[in-house]
mmCIF file of C-alpha atoms and ligand atoms in Angstrom:
data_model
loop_
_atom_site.group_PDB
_atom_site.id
_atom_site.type_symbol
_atom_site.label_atom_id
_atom_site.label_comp_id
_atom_site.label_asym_id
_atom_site.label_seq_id
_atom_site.Cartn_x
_atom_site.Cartn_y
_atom_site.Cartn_z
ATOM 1 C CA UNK A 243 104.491 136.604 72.423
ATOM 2 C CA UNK A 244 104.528 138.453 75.751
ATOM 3 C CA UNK A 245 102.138 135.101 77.130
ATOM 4 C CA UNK A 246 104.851 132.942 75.853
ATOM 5 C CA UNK A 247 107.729 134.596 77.503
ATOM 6 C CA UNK A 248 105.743 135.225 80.850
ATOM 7 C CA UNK A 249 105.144 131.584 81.042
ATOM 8 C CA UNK A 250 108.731 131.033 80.254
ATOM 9 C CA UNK A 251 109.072 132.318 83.918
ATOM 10 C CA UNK A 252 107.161 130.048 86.087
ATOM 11 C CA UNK A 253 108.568 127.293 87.842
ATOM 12 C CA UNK A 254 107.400 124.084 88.346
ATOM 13 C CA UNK A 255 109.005 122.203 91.380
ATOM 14 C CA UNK A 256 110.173 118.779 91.510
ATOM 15 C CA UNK A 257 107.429 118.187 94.658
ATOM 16 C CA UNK A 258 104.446 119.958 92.725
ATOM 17 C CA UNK A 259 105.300 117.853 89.047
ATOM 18 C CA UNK A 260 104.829 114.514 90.978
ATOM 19 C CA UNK A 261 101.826 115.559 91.992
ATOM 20 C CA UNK A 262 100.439 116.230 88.697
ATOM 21 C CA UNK A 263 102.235 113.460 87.504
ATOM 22 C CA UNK A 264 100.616 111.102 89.842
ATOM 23 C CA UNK A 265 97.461 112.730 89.461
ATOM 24 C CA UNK A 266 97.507 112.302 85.869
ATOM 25 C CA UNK A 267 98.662 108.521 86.469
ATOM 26 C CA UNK A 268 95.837 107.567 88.827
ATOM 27 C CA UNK A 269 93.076 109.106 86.709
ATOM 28 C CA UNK A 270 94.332 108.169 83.110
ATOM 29 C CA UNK A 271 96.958 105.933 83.134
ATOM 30 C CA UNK A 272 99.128 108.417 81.194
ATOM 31 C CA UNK A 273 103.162 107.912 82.107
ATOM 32 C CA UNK A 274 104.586 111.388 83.075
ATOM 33 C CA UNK A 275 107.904 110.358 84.039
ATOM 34 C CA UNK A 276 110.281 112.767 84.867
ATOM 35 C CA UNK A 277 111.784 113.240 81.358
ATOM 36 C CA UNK A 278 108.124 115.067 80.524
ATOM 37 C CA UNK A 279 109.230 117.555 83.131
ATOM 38 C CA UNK A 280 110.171 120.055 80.942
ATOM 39 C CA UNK A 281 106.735 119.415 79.057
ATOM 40 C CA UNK A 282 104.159 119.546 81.631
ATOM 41 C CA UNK A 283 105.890 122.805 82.793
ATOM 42 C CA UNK A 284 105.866 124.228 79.260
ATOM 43 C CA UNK A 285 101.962 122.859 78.625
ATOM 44 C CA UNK A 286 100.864 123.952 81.881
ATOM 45 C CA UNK A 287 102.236 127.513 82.194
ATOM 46 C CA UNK A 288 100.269 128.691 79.346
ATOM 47 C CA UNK A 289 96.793 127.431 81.117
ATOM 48 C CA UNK A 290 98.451 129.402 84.401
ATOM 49 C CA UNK A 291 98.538 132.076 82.881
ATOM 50 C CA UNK A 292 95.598 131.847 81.103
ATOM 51 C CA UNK A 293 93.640 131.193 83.714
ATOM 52 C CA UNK A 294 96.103 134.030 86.101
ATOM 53 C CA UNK A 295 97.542 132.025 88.755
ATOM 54 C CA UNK A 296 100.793 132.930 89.361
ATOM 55 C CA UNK A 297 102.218 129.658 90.691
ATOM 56 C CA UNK A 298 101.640 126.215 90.430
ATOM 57 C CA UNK A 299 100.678 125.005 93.930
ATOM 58 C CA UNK A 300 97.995 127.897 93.651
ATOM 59 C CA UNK A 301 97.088 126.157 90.163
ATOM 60 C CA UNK A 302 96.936 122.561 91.869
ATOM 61 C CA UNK A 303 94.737 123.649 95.163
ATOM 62 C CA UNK A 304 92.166 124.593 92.528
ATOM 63 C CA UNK A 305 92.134 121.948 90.333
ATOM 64 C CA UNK A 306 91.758 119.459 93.768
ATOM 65 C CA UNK A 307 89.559 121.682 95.283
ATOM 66 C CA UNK A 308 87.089 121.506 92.058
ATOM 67 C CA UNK A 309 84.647 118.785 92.825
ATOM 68 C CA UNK A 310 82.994 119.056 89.583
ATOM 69 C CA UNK A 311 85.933 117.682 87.846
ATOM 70 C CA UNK A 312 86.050 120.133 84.868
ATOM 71 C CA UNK A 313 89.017 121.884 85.754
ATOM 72 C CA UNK A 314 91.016 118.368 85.849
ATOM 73 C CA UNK A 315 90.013 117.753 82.312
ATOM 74 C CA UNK A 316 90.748 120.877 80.854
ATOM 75 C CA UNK A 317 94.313 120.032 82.451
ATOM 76 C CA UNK A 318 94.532 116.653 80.753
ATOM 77 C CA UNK A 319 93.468 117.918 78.115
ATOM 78 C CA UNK A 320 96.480 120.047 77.418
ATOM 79 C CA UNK A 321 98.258 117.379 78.559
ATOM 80 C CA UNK A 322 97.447 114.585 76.202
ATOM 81 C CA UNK A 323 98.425 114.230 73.021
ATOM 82 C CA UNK A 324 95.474 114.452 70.322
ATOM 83 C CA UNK A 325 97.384 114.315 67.084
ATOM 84 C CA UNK A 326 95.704 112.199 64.445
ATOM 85 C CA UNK A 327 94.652 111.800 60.787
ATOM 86 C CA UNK A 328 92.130 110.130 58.114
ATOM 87 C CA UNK A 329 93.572 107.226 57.149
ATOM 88 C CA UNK A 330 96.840 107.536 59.265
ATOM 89 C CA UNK A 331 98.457 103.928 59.122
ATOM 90 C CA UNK A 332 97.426 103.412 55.893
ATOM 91 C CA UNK A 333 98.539 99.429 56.235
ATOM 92 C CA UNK A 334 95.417 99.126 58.493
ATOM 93 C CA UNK A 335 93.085 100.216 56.062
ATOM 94 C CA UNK A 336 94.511 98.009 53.211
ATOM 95 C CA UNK A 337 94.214 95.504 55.223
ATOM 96 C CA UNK A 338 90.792 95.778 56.281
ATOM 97 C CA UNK A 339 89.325 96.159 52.669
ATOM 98 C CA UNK A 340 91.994 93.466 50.864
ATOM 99 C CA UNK A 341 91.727 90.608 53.578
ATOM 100 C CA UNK A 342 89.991 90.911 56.608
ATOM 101 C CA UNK A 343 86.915 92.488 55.589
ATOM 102 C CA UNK A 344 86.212 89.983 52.793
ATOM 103 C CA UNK A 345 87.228 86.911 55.183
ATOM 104 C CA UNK A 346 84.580 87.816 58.157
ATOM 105 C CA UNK A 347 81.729 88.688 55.754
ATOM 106 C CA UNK A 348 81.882 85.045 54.130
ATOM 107 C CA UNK A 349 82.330 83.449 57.893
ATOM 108 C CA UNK A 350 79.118 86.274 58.948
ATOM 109 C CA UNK A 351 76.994 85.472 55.653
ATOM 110 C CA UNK A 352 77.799 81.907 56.960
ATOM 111 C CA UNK A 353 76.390 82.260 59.989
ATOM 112 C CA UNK A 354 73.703 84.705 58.937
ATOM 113 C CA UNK A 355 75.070 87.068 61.241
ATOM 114 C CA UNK A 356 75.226 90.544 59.453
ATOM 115 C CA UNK A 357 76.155 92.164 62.394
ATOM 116 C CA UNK A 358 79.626 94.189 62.752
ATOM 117 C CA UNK A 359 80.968 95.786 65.900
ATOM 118 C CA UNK A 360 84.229 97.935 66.094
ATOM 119 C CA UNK A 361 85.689 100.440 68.816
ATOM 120 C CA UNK A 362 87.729 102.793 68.033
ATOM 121 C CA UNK A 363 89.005 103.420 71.418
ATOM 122 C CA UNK A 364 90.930 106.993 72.377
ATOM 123 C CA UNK A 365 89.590 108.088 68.901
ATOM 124 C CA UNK A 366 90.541 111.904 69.355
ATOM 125 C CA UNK A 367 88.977 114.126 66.912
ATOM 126 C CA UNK A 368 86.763 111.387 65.348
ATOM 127 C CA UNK A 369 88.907 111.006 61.809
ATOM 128 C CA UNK A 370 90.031 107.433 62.962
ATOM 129 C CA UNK A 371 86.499 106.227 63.207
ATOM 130 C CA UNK A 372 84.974 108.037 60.107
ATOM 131 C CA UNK A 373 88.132 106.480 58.188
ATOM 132 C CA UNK A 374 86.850 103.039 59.698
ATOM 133 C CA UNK A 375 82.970 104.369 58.695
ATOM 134 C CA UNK A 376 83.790 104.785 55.119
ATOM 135 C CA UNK A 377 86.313 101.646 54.371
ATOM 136 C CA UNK A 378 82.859 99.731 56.290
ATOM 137 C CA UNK A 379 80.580 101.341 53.990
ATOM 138 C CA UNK A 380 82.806 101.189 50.792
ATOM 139 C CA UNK A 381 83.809 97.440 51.295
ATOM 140 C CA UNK A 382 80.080 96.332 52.857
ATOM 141 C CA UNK A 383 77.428 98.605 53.003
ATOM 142 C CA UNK A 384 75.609 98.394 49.634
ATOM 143 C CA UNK A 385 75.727 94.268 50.028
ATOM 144 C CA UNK A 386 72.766 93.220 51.651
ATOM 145 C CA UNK A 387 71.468 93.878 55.184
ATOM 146 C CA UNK A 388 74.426 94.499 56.665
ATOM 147 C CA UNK A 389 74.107 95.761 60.340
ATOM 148 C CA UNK A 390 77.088 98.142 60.865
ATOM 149 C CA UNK A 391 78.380 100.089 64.013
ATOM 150 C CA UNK A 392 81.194 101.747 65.356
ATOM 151 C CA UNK A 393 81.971 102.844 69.204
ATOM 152 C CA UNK A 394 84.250 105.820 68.917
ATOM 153 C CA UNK A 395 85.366 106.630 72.682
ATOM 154 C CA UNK A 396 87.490 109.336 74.366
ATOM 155 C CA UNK A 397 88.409 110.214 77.650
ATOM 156 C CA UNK A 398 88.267 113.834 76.639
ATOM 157 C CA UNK A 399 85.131 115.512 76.243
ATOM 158 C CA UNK A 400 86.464 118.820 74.219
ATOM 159 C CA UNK A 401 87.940 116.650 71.278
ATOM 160 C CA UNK A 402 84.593 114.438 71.323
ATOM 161 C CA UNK A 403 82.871 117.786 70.905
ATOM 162 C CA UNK A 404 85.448 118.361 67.874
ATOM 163 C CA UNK A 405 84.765 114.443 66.655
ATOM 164 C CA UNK A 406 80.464 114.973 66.843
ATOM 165 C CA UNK A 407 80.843 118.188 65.009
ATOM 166 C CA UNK A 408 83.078 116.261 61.780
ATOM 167 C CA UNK A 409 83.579 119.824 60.641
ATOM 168 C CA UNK A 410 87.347 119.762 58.736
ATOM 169 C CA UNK A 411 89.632 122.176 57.061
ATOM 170 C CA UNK A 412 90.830 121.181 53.716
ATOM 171 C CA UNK A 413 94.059 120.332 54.769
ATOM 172 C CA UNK A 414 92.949 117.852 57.198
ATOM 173 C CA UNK A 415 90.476 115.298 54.276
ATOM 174 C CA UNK A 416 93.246 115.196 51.989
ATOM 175 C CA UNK A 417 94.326 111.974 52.686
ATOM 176 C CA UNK A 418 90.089 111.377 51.224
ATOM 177 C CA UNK A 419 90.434 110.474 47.278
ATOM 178 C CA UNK A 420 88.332 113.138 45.457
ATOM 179 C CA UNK A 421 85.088 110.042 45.124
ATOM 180 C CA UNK A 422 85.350 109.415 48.671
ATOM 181 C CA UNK A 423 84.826 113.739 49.047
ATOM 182 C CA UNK A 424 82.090 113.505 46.816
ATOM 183 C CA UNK A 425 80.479 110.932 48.285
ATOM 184 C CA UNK A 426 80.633 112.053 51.735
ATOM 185 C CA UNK A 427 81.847 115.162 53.298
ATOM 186 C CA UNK A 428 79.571 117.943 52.208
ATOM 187 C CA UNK A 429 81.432 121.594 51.573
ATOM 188 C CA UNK A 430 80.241 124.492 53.339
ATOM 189 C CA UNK A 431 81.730 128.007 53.518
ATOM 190 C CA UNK A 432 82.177 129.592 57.078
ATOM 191 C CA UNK A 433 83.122 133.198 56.323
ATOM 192 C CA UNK A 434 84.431 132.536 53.307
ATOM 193 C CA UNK A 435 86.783 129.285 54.213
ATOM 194 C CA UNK A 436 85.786 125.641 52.840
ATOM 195 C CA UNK A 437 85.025 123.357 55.354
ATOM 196 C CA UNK A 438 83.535 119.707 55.058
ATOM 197 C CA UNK A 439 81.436 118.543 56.950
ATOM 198 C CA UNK A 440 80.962 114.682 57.184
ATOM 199 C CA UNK A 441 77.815 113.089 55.804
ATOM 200 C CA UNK A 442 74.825 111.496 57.455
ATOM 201 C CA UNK A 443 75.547 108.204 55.955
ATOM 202 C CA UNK A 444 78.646 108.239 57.616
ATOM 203 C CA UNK A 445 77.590 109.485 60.724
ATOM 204 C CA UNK A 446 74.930 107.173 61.115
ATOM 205 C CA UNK A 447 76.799 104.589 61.840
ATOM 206 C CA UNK A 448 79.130 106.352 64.175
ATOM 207 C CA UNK A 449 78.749 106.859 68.110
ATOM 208 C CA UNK A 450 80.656 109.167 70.484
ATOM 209 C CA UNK A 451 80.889 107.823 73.809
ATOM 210 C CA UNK A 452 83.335 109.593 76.903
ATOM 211 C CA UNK A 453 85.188 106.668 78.171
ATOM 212 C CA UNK A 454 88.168 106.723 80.584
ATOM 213 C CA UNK A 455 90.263 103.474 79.233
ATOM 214 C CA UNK A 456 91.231 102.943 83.233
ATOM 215 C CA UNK A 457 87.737 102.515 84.314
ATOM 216 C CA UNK A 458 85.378 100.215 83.292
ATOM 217 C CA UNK A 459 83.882 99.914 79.824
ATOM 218 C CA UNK A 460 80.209 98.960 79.092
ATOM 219 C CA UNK A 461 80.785 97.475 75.792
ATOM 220 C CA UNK A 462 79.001 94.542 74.807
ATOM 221 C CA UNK A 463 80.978 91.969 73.102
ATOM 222 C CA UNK A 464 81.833 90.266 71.006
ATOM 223 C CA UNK A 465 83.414 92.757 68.757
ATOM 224 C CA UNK A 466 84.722 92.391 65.505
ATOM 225 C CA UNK A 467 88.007 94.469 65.231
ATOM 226 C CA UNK A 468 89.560 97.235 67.727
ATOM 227 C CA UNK A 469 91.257 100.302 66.885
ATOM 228 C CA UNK A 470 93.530 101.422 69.688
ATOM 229 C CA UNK A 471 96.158 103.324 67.996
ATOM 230 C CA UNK A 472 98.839 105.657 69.689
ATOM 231 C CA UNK A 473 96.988 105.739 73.031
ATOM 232 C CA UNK A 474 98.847 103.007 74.367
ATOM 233 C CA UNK A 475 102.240 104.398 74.423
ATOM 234 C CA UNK A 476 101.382 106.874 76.891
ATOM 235 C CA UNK A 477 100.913 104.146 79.533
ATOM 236 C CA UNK A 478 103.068 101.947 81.745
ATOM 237 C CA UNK A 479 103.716 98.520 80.831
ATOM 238 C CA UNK A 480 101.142 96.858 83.457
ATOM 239 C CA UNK A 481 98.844 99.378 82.240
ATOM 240 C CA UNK A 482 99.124 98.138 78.607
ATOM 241 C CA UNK A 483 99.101 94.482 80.116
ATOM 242 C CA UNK A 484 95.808 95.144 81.581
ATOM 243 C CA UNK A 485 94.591 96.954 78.611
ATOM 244 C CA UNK A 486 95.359 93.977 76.149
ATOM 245 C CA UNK A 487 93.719 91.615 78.329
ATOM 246 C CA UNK A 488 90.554 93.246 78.223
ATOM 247 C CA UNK A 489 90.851 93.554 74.545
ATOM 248 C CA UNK A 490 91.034 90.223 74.205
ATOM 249 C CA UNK A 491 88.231 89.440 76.079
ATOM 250 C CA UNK A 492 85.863 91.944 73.999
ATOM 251 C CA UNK A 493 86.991 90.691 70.432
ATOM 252 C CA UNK A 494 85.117 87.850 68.469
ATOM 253 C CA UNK A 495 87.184 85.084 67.341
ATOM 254 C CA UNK A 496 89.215 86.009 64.399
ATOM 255 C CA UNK A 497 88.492 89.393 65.776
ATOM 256 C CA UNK A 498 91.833 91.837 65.481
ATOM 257 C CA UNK A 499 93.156 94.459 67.539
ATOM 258 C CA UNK A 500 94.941 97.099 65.385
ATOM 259 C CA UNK A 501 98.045 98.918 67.641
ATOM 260 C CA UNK A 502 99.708 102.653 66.528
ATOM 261 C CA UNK A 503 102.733 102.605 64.198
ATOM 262 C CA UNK A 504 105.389 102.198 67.926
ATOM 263 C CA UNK A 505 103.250 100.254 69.708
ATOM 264 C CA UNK A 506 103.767 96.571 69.284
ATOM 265 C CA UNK A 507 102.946 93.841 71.882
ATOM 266 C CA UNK A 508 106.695 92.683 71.968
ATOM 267 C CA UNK A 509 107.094 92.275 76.396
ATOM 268 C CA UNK A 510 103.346 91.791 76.786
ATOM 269 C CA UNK A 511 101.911 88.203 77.792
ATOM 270 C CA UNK A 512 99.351 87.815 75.867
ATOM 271 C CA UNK A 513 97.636 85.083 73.162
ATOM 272 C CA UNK A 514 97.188 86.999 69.544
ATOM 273 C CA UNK A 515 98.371 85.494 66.864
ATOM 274 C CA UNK A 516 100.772 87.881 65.043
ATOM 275 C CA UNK A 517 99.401 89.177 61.696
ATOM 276 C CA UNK A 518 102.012 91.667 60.607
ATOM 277 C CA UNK A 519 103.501 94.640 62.452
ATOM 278 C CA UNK A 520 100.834 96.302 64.434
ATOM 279 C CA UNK A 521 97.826 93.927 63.899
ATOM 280 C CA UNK A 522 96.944 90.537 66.201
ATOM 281 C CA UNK A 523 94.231 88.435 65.703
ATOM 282 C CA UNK A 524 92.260 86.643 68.654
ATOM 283 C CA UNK A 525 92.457 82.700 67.133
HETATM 284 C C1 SAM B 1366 97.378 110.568 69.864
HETATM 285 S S1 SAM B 1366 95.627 110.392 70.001
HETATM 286 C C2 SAM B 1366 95.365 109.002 68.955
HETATM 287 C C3 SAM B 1366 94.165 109.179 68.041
HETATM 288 C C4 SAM B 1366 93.910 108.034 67.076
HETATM 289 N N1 SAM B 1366 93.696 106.785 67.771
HETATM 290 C C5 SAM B 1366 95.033 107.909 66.079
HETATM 291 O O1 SAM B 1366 95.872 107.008 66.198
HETATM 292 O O2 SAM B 1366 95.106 108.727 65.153
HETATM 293 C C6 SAM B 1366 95.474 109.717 71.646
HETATM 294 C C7 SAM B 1366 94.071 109.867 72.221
HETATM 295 O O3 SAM B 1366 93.962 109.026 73.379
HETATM 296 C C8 SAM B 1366 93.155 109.696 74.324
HETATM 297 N N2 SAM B 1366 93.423 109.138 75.671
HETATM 298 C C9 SAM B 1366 94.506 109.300 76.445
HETATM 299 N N3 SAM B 1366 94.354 108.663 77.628
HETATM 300 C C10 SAM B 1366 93.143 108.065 77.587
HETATM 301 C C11 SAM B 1366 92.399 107.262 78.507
HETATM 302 N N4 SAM B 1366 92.876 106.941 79.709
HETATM 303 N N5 SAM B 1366 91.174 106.837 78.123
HETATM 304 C C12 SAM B 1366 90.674 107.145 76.918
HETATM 305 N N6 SAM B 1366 91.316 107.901 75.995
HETATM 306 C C13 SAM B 1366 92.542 108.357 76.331
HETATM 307 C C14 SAM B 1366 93.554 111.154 74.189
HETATM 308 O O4 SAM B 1366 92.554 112.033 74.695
HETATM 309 C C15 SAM B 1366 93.758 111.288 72.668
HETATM 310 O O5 SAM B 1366 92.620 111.770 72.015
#
């Protein structure tokens, strides 16, 4: 209480919010734009004071004079939204298990190619990707020799540690049906609270990589679908331009880029073919 009304106090200048803002911009693409004012002040002041600098030029000498870098992603951290969910967008997941799913395993099977690639890509906490591990292994896993893999990246490293971990409170699996609990999360007690932890079959077929969306990516296409859901809308349009493009150029043919719930590609150039609201396929 006393933290929250001592950070009340400290004011953040027009010159020194620019120069977070651009900062932020240059590193991670993220659009403060002046309207976030307000925000950045009220998300920053609590790390001031956490961290007992008293003003925010103070706070912004350290962070550039920190050659290490850490300090600069603890402050995007509380910067960046990580708000996520299993199964969030529900549509995507229907869709995945009632048509795509069973359209790319007859073309694959075709082909005998039994290999299939996603990225989850800004994948926070890591209940995106396990969402997209267990609709994989419900829908093909158990059907052959099915080679299956998803990339989960993040540009921070403190929510990857959270995703690796796949240690959740109860409230956060109930979107899980009670098989898909049984089957794989495994209950634990930490003094005295249920926690689930998510299984090794799961896991397995999950990696955690740091990636910074503005920098390069060492992904090896082609890939089969992309999750890149409520990352985008942080960004500038030529940002999400660029981001698209490259996209494109990692997913298969017939391979589909899933976008968050406000995030369609209405005033981007670009050649998906429209699916329904929030998913594109490559032709
Ligand atoms: C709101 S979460 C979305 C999580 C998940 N995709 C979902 O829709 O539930 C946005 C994530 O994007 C990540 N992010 C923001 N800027 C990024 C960048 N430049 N590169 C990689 N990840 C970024 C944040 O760290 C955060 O975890």
């Amino acid at each position: 209480m006393m933290e929250t009304l001592l950070a009340q106090n400290i004011v953040l200048s027009d010159k020194d919010f620019y120069r977070i803002s651009d900062l932020v911009y240059e590193h991670c693409g993220i659009n403060l734009h002046t309207g976030k004012k307000e925000l950045v002040r009220a998300r920053l002041a609590k790390l001031l004071r956490q961290r007992n600098f008293k003003t925010f030029q103070k706070y912004i000498k350290y962070v550039f004079a920190d050659k290490n870098g850490k300090e600069f992603s603890i402050l995007i951290d509380s910067l960046s939204t990580n708000l996520t969910s299993f199964f969030r967008e529900k549509q995507h997941f229907d869709f995945l298990r009632e048509k795509f799913l069973p359209l790319l395993m007859e073309r694959k099977r075709k082909n005998r190619n039994f290999r299939i690639r996603v990225w989850s890509a800004g994948c926070s906490s890591g209940e995106e990707p396990y969402s997209i591990a267990i609709t994989l292994l419900e829908e093909v896993a158990g059907q052959g020799r099915w080679d299956v893999k998803i990339l989960a990246t993040d540009i921070s490293t403190t929510i990857l540690d959270t995703a690796r971990k796949g240690v959740y409170g109860p409230k956060r699996i109930a979107p899980l049906s009670g098989m898909q609990k049984n089957k794989y999360l495994m209950m634990h007690r930490v003094n005295r609270e249920k926690v689930f932890e998510i299984a090794g079959s799961v896991r397995n077929i999950v990696i955690f990589k740091h990636l910074n969306l503005m920098k390069d990516w060492p992904i090896k296409a082609p890939l089969d679908f992309i999750f890149c859901r409520n990352v985008m809308i942080y960004f500038d349009k030529p940002t999400q331009q660029s981001l698209v493009n490259r996209f494109w150029d990692l997913l298969d043919s017939g391979g589909i880029l899933f976008t968050g719930h406000s995030e369609s590609l209405t005033g981007i150039n670009h050649k998906f073919n429209y699916v329904q609201p929030t998913i594109y396929m490559k032709p």
